[in-house]
Coordinates of C-alpha atoms and ligand atoms in Angstrom, one line a residue:
M21 CA -7.4 7.2 36.4
Q22 CA -7.7 6.7 32.7
R23 CA -4.7 5.9 30.6
S24 CA -3.5 8.8 28.5
K25 CA -1.8 8.3 25.1
I26 CA 1.6 9.8 24.8
K27 CA 0.6 11.6 21.7
D28 CA -2.2 13.3 23.6
I29 CA 0.0 14.1 26.5
F30 CA 2.4 16.1 24.3
A31 CA -0.5 17.7 22.4
Q32 CA -2.5 18.7 25.5
G33 CA 0.4 19.7 27.8
Q34 CA -0.8 21.3 31.0
A35 CA 2.1 20.8 33.4
G36 CA 1.0 19.9 36.9
R37 CA -1.7 17.4 36.1
D38 CA -1.7 13.8 37.2
V39 CA -1.3 11.2 34.4
L40 CA -1.4 7.5 33.9
V41 CA 0.7 6.2 31.0
Q42 CA 1.4 2.7 29.9
G43 CA 3.8 1.5 27.3
W44 CA 7.1 -0.3 26.6
V45 CA 10.6 0.7 27.7
K46 CA 12.8 2.0 25.0
T47 CA 15.8 2.8 27.1
R48 CA 16.7 3.4 30.8
R49 CA 19.6 5.3 32.3
S50 CA 20.3 5.2 36.0
S51 CA 22.6 7.2 38.3
K52 CA 22.8 7.0 42.0
S53 CA 20.1 9.6 42.6
V54 CA 17.8 9.2 39.6
T55 CA 16.5 6.9 36.9
F56 CA 15.3 8.1 33.5
I57 CA 13.1 5.8 31.4
Q58 CA 12.0 6.5 27.9
I59 CA 8.7 4.8 27.1
T60 CA 6.6 4.5 24.0
D61 CA 3.1 3.4 23.4
G62 CA 3.1 3.7 19.6
S63 CA 0.7 6.6 19.5
T64 CA 3.6 8.9 18.3
L65 CA 7.2 8.7 17.3
Q66 CA 8.1 10.6 20.4
D67 CA 9.1 8.8 23.6
L68 CA 7.9 10.0 26.9
Q69 CA 10.6 10.5 29.6
I70 CA 9.8 9.2 33.1
V71 CA 11.9 10.5 35.9
V72 CA 12.1 8.3 39.0
D73 CA 14.0 9.8 42.0
E74 CA 16.0 7.7 44.4
A75 CA 13.6 8.5 47.2
N76 CA 10.7 7.1 45.2
P77 CA 9.5 3.6 46.5
S78 CA 9.5 2.5 42.9
H79 CA 13.1 3.5 42.2
E80 CA 14.5 0.0 42.6
T81 CA 11.9 -1.4 40.2
A82 CA 12.7 1.4 37.8
A83 CA 16.4 0.9 38.0
G84 CA 15.9 -2.8 37.1
L85 CA 13.9 -2.1 33.9
T86 CA 15.3 -3.3 30.6
T87 CA 14.4 -2.5 27.0
G88 CA 11.1 -4.1 26.0
C89 CA 9.6 -4.3 29.5
S90 CA 6.0 -3.1 29.7
V91 CA 5.2 -0.7 32.4
S92 CA 2.4 1.4 34.0
V93 CA 3.4 4.7 35.3
E94 CA 1.4 7.2 37.5
G95 CA 2.9 10.6 38.0
V96 CA 2.7 14.3 37.4
L97 CA 3.3 15.9 34.1
V98 CA 6.0 18.6 34.3
E99 CA 7.9 20.7 31.9
S100 CA 11.2 19.0 31.1
P101 CA 14.4 20.9 31.9
G102 CA 16.3 18.5 29.7
Q103 CA 16.5 19.0 25.9
G104 CA 14.7 16.9 23.4
Q105 CA 11.2 17.0 24.9
K106 CA 8.9 19.7 26.2
Y107 CA 7.3 17.5 28.9
E108 CA 8.3 14.6 31.1
V109 CA 6.6 12.7 33.9
Q110 CA 7.8 12.9 37.5
A111 CA 6.9 9.4 38.5
G112 CA 4.7 8.6 41.6
S113 CA 4.7 4.9 41.0
V114 CA 6.2 2.6 38.3
T115 CA 4.7 -0.9 38.0
V116 CA 6.2 -3.6 35.7
I117 CA 3.4 -5.3 33.8
G118 CA 5.7 -7.7 31.8
G119 CA 9.4 -8.2 32.1
S120 CA 11.7 -8.6 29.1
D121 CA 14.7 -10.8 29.1
P122 CA 17.7 -8.5 28.2
E123 CA 19.8 -11.5 27.2
T124 CA 17.5 -12.5 24.4
Y125 CA 15.5 -9.4 23.4
P126 CA 16.6 -8.8 19.8
L127 CA 16.0 -5.1 19.5
Q128 CA 19.0 -3.1 20.5
K129 CA 19.5 0.6 20.6
K130 CA 21.6 0.5 17.4
R131 CA 20.1 0.5 13.9
H132 CA 19.1 -2.9 12.6
S133 CA 19.1 -3.9 9.0
P134 CA 15.7 -4.3 7.3
E135 CA 16.6 -7.9 6.4
F136 CA 17.1 -8.7 10.1
L137 CA 13.9 -6.9 11.1
R138 CA 11.9 -8.9 8.6
E139 CA 13.0 -12.1 10.4
I140 CA 11.5 -10.6 13.6
A141 CA 8.3 -9.2 12.1
H142 CA 6.5 -9.9 15.4
L143 CA 8.8 -7.4 17.1
R144 CA 9.6 -4.9 14.4
P145 CA 6.4 -2.8 15.0
R146 CA 8.3 -1.6 18.1
T147 CA 11.0 0.1 16.1
N148 CA 10.8 3.7 15.1
T149 CA 10.7 2.9 11.4
F150 CA 7.9 0.4 11.7
G151 CA 5.8 2.4 14.1
A152 CA 6.0 5.4 11.7
M153 CA 5.2 3.1 8.8
A154 CA 2.2 1.7 10.5
R155 CA 0.9 5.2 11.4
V156 CA 1.4 6.5 7.8
R157 CA -0.2 3.4 6.4
N158 CA -3.2 3.9 8.6
S159 CA -3.4 7.5 7.6
V160 CA -3.3 6.7 3.9
A161 CA -6.1 4.1 4.3
Y162 CA -8.2 6.7 6.1
A163 CA -7.6 9.2 3.4
I164 CA -8.5 6.7 0.7
H165 CA -12.0 6.3 2.3
T166 CA -12.5 10.0 2.9
F167 CA -11.6 10.9 -0.7
F168 CA -14.2 8.5 -2.2
Q169 CA -16.8 9.0 0.5
E170 CA -16.7 12.8 0.1
R171 CA -17.3 12.3 -3.6
G172 CA -20.3 10.0 -3.1
F173 CA -18.6 6.8 -4.1
Q174 CA -20.0 3.6 -2.5
F175 CA -17.5 1.2 -0.9
I176 CA -18.1 -2.3 -2.3
Q177 CA -16.6 -5.5 -0.9
T178 CA -15.7 -7.7 -3.8
P179 CA -14.9 -11.4 -3.3
I180 CA -11.5 -12.7 -2.4
I181 CA -12.2 -16.2 -3.7
T182 CA -13.2 -16.1 -7.4
A183 CA -13.6 -18.2 -10.4
S184 CA -12.6 -15.5 -12.9
D185 CA -9.2 -14.2 -13.9
A186 CA -9.5 -10.5 -14.5
E187 CA -6.0 -9.7 -15.7
G188 CA -5.3 -12.6 -18.0
A189 CA -4.1 -16.1 -17.1
G190 CA -0.9 -17.2 -15.4
S191 CA -0.5 -15.6 -12.0
M192 CA -3.3 -16.9 -9.7
F193 CA -3.1 -18.9 -6.5
Q194 CA -5.5 -21.8 -6.7
V195 CA -7.8 -22.5 -3.8
T196 CA -8.6 -26.1 -3.2
T197 CA -9.6 -28.6 -0.5
L198 CA -8.5 -31.6 -2.6
D199 CA -5.9 -33.8 -1.1
L200 CA -2.7 -33.0 -3.0
N201 CA -1.3 -36.4 -2.2
D202 CA -4.3 -38.1 -3.7
V203 CA -6.0 -35.9 -6.2
P204 CA -9.2 -37.4 -7.6
K205 CA -8.8 -38.0 -11.4
D206 CA -10.8 -39.2 -14.2
G207 CA -8.8 -40.5 -17.2
G208 CA -5.8 -38.4 -16.1
E209 CA -7.8 -35.2 -15.7
V210 CA -8.4 -33.6 -12.2
K211 CA -12.0 -34.1 -11.1
H212 CA -12.8 -30.5 -10.2
E213 CA -16.4 -31.5 -9.4
D214 CA -15.0 -33.2 -6.3
D215 CA -13.4 -29.9 -5.1
F216 CA -15.0 -27.6 -2.6
F217 CA -16.6 -25.3 -5.1
G218 CA -17.2 -28.0 -7.7
K219 CA -14.9 -26.2 -10.1
P220 CA -11.5 -24.5 -10.0
A221 CA -11.3 -21.5 -7.8
F222 CA -8.6 -18.9 -7.1
L223 CA -7.6 -16.0 -5.0
T224 CA -8.5 -12.8 -6.7
V225 CA -6.0 -10.7 -8.6
S226 CA -8.3 -7.7 -8.8
G227 CA -11.9 -6.8 -7.8
Q228 CA -12.4 -4.9 -11.0
L229 CA -14.9 -7.1 -12.9
E230 CA -17.1 -7.3 -9.9
A231 CA -16.7 -3.6 -9.2
E232 CA -18.0 -3.0 -12.8
I233 CA -21.2 -4.9 -11.9
F234 CA -21.8 -2.4 -9.1
A235 CA -20.8 0.6 -11.1
M236 CA -23.5 -0.4 -13.6
A237 CA -26.1 0.1 -10.8
L238 CA -24.6 2.6 -8.3
S239 CA -22.6 4.7 -10.8
D240 CA -19.6 5.5 -8.6
V241 CA -18.0 2.7 -6.5
Y242 CA -14.7 1.6 -5.1
T243 CA -13.1 -1.4 -3.6
F244 CA -10.2 -1.6 -1.2
G245 CA -8.9 -5.0 -0.3
P246 CA -6.3 -7.6 -0.6
T247 CA -5.3 -9.1 -3.9
F248 CA -3.0 -12.0 -4.7
R249 CA -0.5 -12.6 -7.5
A250 CA 1.6 -15.7 -7.9
E251 CA 4.2 -13.9 -10.1
N252 CA 7.7 -15.1 -9.4
S253 CA 9.0 -11.5 -9.2
N254 CA 11.5 -11.0 -6.5
T255 CA 11.8 -7.3 -6.8
S256 CA 11.6 -4.4 -4.3
R257 CA 8.1 -3.5 -5.8
H258 CA 6.3 -6.8 -5.9
L259 CA 4.4 -8.7 -3.3
A260 CA 2.4 -11.9 -3.7
E261 CA -0.3 -10.4 -1.4
F262 CA -0.9 -6.7 -1.6
W263 CA -3.8 -4.3 -1.2
M264 CA -5.4 -2.5 -4.0
V265 CA -7.9 0.4 -4.3
E266 CA -10.1 0.2 -7.3
P267 CA -12.6 2.9 -8.2
E268 CA -15.0 2.2 -11.0
V269 CA -17.0 5.1 -12.5
A270 CA -20.0 4.9 -14.8
F271 CA -20.6 7.6 -17.4
C272 CA -16.8 8.4 -17.4
E273 CA -14.3 8.3 -20.2
L274 CA -10.5 8.1 -20.0
D275 CA -10.0 11.9 -19.5
G276 CA -12.3 11.9 -16.5
L277 CA -10.4 8.9 -15.1
T278 CA -7.0 10.6 -15.4
E279 CA -8.4 13.6 -13.5
L280 CA -9.7 11.4 -10.8
A281 CA -6.3 9.7 -10.5
E282 CA -4.5 13.0 -10.2
D283 CA -6.9 14.4 -7.6
F284 CA -6.7 11.1 -5.7
L285 CA -2.9 11.1 -5.4
K286 CA -2.9 14.8 -4.5
H287 CA -5.5 14.1 -1.7
L288 CA -3.5 11.2 -0.3
T289 CA -0.1 13.0 -0.3
G290 CA -1.7 16.2 1.1
H291 CA -3.4 14.3 3.9
V292 CA -0.2 12.6 5.0
L293 CA 1.7 16.0 5.0
E294 CA -1.0 17.5 7.1
N295 CA -1.5 14.6 9.5
C296 CA 1.8 12.7 9.7
L297 CA 4.4 15.4 9.6
E298 CA 6.4 14.0 12.5
D299 CA 6.6 10.6 11.0
M300 CA 7.4 12.0 7.6
E301 CA 10.3 14.1 9.1
F302 CA 11.6 10.8 10.5
F303 CA 11.5 9.1 7.0
N304 CA 13.0 12.2 5.5
K305 CA 15.9 12.1 7.9
W306 CA 16.6 8.3 7.9
H307 CA 15.2 6.8 4.7
D308 CA 15.0 9.3 1.9
N309 CA 16.0 13.0 2.2
S310 CA 13.7 13.9 -0.6
A311 CA 10.5 12.3 0.8
I312 CA 8.8 15.5 2.0
A313 CA 9.9 17.5 -1.1
T314 CA 8.4 14.7 -3.2
L315 CA 5.1 14.9 -1.4
E316 CA 5.0 18.7 -1.7
G317 CA 5.9 18.4 -5.4
I318 CA 2.8 16.2 -6.0
A319 CA 0.5 18.8 -4.6
N320 CA 2.0 21.6 -6.7
S321 CA 2.6 19.9 -10.0
N322 CA 0.2 19.1 -12.9
F323 CA 0.8 15.6 -13.9
E324 CA 2.1 15.2 -17.5
R325 CA 0.0 13.3 -19.9
I326 CA 1.6 11.5 -22.9
T327 CA 0.6 8.6 -25.1
Y328 CA 2.4 5.3 -25.1
T329 CA 3.6 6.1 -28.7
E330 CA 5.1 9.4 -27.5
A331 CA 6.7 7.6 -24.6
V332 CA 8.4 5.2 -26.9
K333 CA 9.7 8.0 -29.0
L334 CA 11.1 9.8 -25.9
L335 CA 12.8 6.6 -24.8
Q336 CA 14.2 5.8 -28.2
S337 CA 15.7 9.3 -28.6
S338 CA 16.9 9.5 -24.9
G339 CA 20.4 8.3 -25.6
E340 CA 20.1 6.2 -22.4
K341 CA 21.5 2.6 -22.3
F342 CA 18.5 0.5 -21.1
E343 CA 18.8 -3.2 -20.1
Y344 CA 15.6 -3.9 -22.1
P345 CA 15.3 -2.6 -25.6
V346 CA 12.4 -0.2 -26.4
A347 CA 10.2 -1.0 -29.3
W348 CA 6.6 -0.1 -30.1
G349 CA 4.4 -3.0 -29.1
T350 CA 6.5 -4.2 -26.1
D351 CA 5.6 -3.3 -22.5
L352 CA 7.4 -0.5 -20.7
Q353 CA 9.9 -1.9 -18.2
S354 CA 10.4 -0.4 -14.8
E355 CA 13.7 1.2 -16.0
H356 CA 11.8 2.9 -18.8
E357 CA 9.0 4.1 -16.6
R358 CA 11.5 5.5 -14.1
Y359 CA 13.5 7.3 -16.8
L360 CA 10.3 9.1 -18.0
T361 CA 9.1 10.2 -14.6
E362 CA 12.4 10.8 -12.8
K363 CA 14.7 12.1 -15.5
K364 CA 12.9 13.2 -18.6
I365 CA 9.7 14.7 -17.2
Q366 CA 10.6 14.9 -13.5
K367 CA 7.1 14.6 -12.2
P368 CA 4.2 12.1 -12.3
V369 CA 3.4 11.1 -15.8
I370 CA 0.1 9.5 -17.1
V371 CA 0.8 7.3 -20.1
T372 CA -2.2 6.5 -22.1
D373 CA -3.3 4.5 -25.2
Y374 CA -1.1 1.4 -25.0
P375 CA -1.0 -1.3 -27.8
K376 CA -3.8 -3.7 -27.3
G377 CA -1.5 -6.7 -27.4
I378 CA 0.1 -5.9 -24.0
K379 CA -3.1 -5.0 -22.1
A380 CA -6.1 -6.8 -20.8
F381 CA -9.1 -7.7 -22.9
Y382 CA -11.5 -5.4 -21.2
M383 CA -9.9 -2.1 -22.3
R384 CA -11.7 0.0 -24.8
L385 CA -10.3 -0.3 -28.4
N386 CA -9.4 3.0 -30.0
D387 CA -10.5 3.8 -33.6
D388 CA -7.0 3.0 -34.9
G389 CA -7.8 -0.7 -34.0
E390 CA -4.3 -1.0 -32.5
T391 CA -4.3 0.8 -29.2
V392 CA -6.6 0.7 -26.2
R393 CA -7.8 3.4 -23.8
A394 CA -5.4 2.3 -21.0
M395 CA -3.6 4.6 -18.6
D396 CA -0.7 4.0 -16.2
V397 CA 0.3 6.6 -13.7
L398 CA 4.1 6.6 -13.2
V399 CA 5.8 8.3 -10.3
P400 CA 9.4 8.9 -9.4
R401 CA 11.2 6.0 -7.5
I402 CA 8.4 3.6 -8.0
G403 CA 7.4 3.6 -11.7
E404 CA 3.8 2.3 -12.1
L405 CA 1.6 3.3 -9.1
I406 CA -1.7 3.1 -10.8
G407 CA -3.0 1.0 -13.8
G408 CA -6.4 1.5 -15.3
S409 CA -8.5 2.1 -18.4
Q410 CA -11.7 3.1 -20.0
R411 CA -13.6 -0.2 -20.3
E412 CA -14.9 -1.6 -23.6
E413 CA -18.7 -0.9 -23.3
R414 CA -19.6 -2.1 -26.8
R415 CA -20.7 -5.7 -26.7
D416 CA -19.6 -6.7 -30.2
A417 CA -16.2 -5.1 -29.8
L418 CA -15.8 -6.8 -26.4
E419 CA -16.8 -10.2 -27.8
S420 CA -14.2 -9.9 -30.5
R421 CA -11.4 -8.9 -28.1
M422 CA -12.4 -11.9 -25.8
T423 CA -12.4 -14.3 -28.7
E424 CA -9.0 -13.0 -29.8
A425 CA -7.7 -13.4 -26.3
G426 CA -9.2 -17.0 -26.0
I427 CA -11.6 -16.0 -23.2
S428 CA -14.8 -18.1 -23.0
L429 CA -17.9 -16.0 -23.8
D430 CA -19.9 -18.5 -21.9
E431 CA -18.0 -18.2 -18.7
Y432 CA -18.1 -14.4 -18.8
S433 CA -21.7 -14.2 -20.0
W434 CA -22.5 -12.1 -16.9
Y435 CA -19.8 -9.6 -17.9
L436 CA -21.2 -9.4 -21.4
D437 CA -24.7 -8.9 -19.9
L438 CA -23.5 -5.6 -18.5
R439 CA -23.1 -4.6 -22.2
R440 CA -26.4 -6.1 -23.2
Y441 CA -28.6 -4.3 -20.6
G442 CA -28.1 -0.5 -20.4
T443 CA -24.4 -0.3 -21.2
V444 CA -22.6 3.0 -20.6
P445 CA -19.0 4.3 -21.0
H446 CA -17.2 3.6 -17.8
S447 CA -13.7 3.6 -16.5
G448 CA -11.7 2.6 -13.5
F449 CA -8.2 2.1 -12.1
G450 CA -6.3 0.1 -9.5
L451 CA -3.8 1.8 -7.1
G452 CA -1.3 -0.4 -5.4
F453 CA -1.6 0.5 -1.7
E454 CA 1.9 -0.7 -0.6
R455 CA 3.5 1.0 -3.6
T456 CA 1.7 4.2 -2.5
V457 CA 3.1 3.9 1.1
Q458 CA 6.5 3.1 -0.4
F459 CA 6.3 6.2 -2.6
I460 CA 5.2 8.4 0.3
T461 CA 7.7 7.2 2.9
G462 CA 10.6 6.7 0.6
V463 CA 11.2 3.2 2.2
S464 CA 13.1 1.4 -0.5
N465 CA 11.7 -2.1 -0.2
I466 CA 8.0 -3.0 -0.5
R467 CA 8.5 -5.7 2.1
D468 CA 9.0 -3.0 4.7
V469 CA 5.7 -1.2 4.2
I470 CA 3.4 -4.1 4.9
P471 CA 3.1 -5.8 8.3
F472 CA 3.7 -9.3 7.1
P473 CA 5.1 -9.5 3.5
R474 CA 4.4 -12.6 1.3
T475 CA 6.9 -13.2 -1.4
P476 CA 8.2 -16.2 -3.3
K477 CA 9.4 -18.8 -0.8
S478 CA 8.5 -16.6 2.2
V479 CA 5.3 -16.8 4.2
E480 CA 6.2 -16.2 7.9
F481 CA 3.8 -15.3 10.7
Ligands
LIG659 O1 -2.0 -2.6 -13.2 P1 -2.8 -3.7 -12.4 O2 -2.4 -5.1 -12.7 O3 -4.3 -3.3 -12.7 C1 -5.4 -4.1 -12.4 O4 -5.3 -5.1 -11.7 C2 -6.7 -3.5 -12.9 N1 -7.7 -4.6 -12.8 C3 -7.0 -2.4 -12.0 C4 -8.3 -1.7 -12.4 O5 -8.4 -1.2 -13.4 N2 -9.3 -1.8 -11.5 O6 -2.5 -3.4 -10.9 C5 -2.9 -2.1 -10.3 C6 -1.8 -1.7 -9.4 C7 -0.4 -1.4 -10.1 O7 -0.4 -0.2 -10.7 C8 0.5 -1.5 -8.9 O8 0.6 -0.3 -8.2 C9 -0.1 -2.6 -8.0 O9 -1.5 -2.6 -8.4 N3 0.5 -3.9 -8.2 C10 1.3 -4.5 -7.2 N4 1.7 -4.0 -6.1 C11 2.5 -4.9 -5.4 N5 2.9 -6.1 -5.8 C12 2.4 -6.6 -7.0 N6 2.8 -7.8 -7.3 C13 1.6 -5.7 -7.7 N7 1.0 -5.9 -9.0 C14 0.3 -4.8 -9.2
LIG660 MG1 -0.5 -2.6 -14.6

């Protein structure tokens, strides 16, 4: 017989049919005459109840099961007289595939702290929270691809190892095969020509610049992959390794980009509401009782659009006591972003036209000469979820920004070539995948929405 997934068993029903299910024991209760086992296979939040009568030759086996054992069960699907589930399985046979030492198995029936669960990241996928998180994460990834595929975007794989620093210096992991105990030097300087690539190489912080290359040939493209930042930010919204989705669109100015971002977020949240309601109800109950309302709010609200200059005025006249002062020309801090989207405007806000001094060199300069066509999408609880811009497509303007920023025109000659041969207005953004999953589920720490978090001083598994 073929193994059925527990999710399909509940979806298909049909009491009276034979089923084979395999999974892990969540709990077991035994009385003299009967043993009840709850098993899960991760296909759904719901456990499947297995009933093993005393007369069953497998009863002794069943009565000895402990949490974490893996089992194979053949039996008949019946309507459950008990409450809490529509169906259960009347066992014919129960076979233990792998035992689980009850003395040392760290997952108990009680709720564990997220900190403890991070220490056992190899077992936490078996918890309700992590199972639900993994399924929602999967569903969001699927929706990312369908959104762009349905709009005719091409999925481009940009490199993970790179020699260029898209976002401006200071936060890259260097990739080297040099022996750190015996670095080859020439007059005090590292001999990079002896290194694997013959020059310094890094883990990418963004696939944007390479995505731009493909947008200048295929018009509408996107990347979706891991990115790396060696920022020493120990916050609940920063990871050293995270996934980013980066669409890049040719023949598109900033207004078109803000529309794309809004449609995109609505698509992702709508998809999760439609496909992960059971898991979302779990998050709503245990993690954030506004999680579902927040998702519904996204679908039904028009995102607010304000300029950076307007945002600064709103913050300055807010009467709020912020830890960091607000002044035109300084970057918005997370507390400022959250005030705008949570308190002042109470829905997603797209802030545009930031001062050029706080944004990357590639953003298109406005006619005022002071601000650039940047946009950040801010959402409640998270702050910045998306960062993007219209790109500087005029070669001379780009060259002056690069010179101002101290970026070598030689090293980025290929980037300038895109403006030399058939340049067009184009725009793109980056959406933080983990921040999106965090936003959707209401889970408070970003370390708990990625299978294996990498943060300063922590790289386990
Ligand atoms: O705003 P960022 O730095 O934008 C870029 O990298 C652009 N090159 C993207 C583009 O235009 N193609 O990063 C984009 C998003 C942020 O809005 C945030 O959601 C997420 O990436 N992000 C992080 N997520 C987790 N941990 C970190 N350390 C993050 N840094 C940025
Ligand atoms: Mg940003």
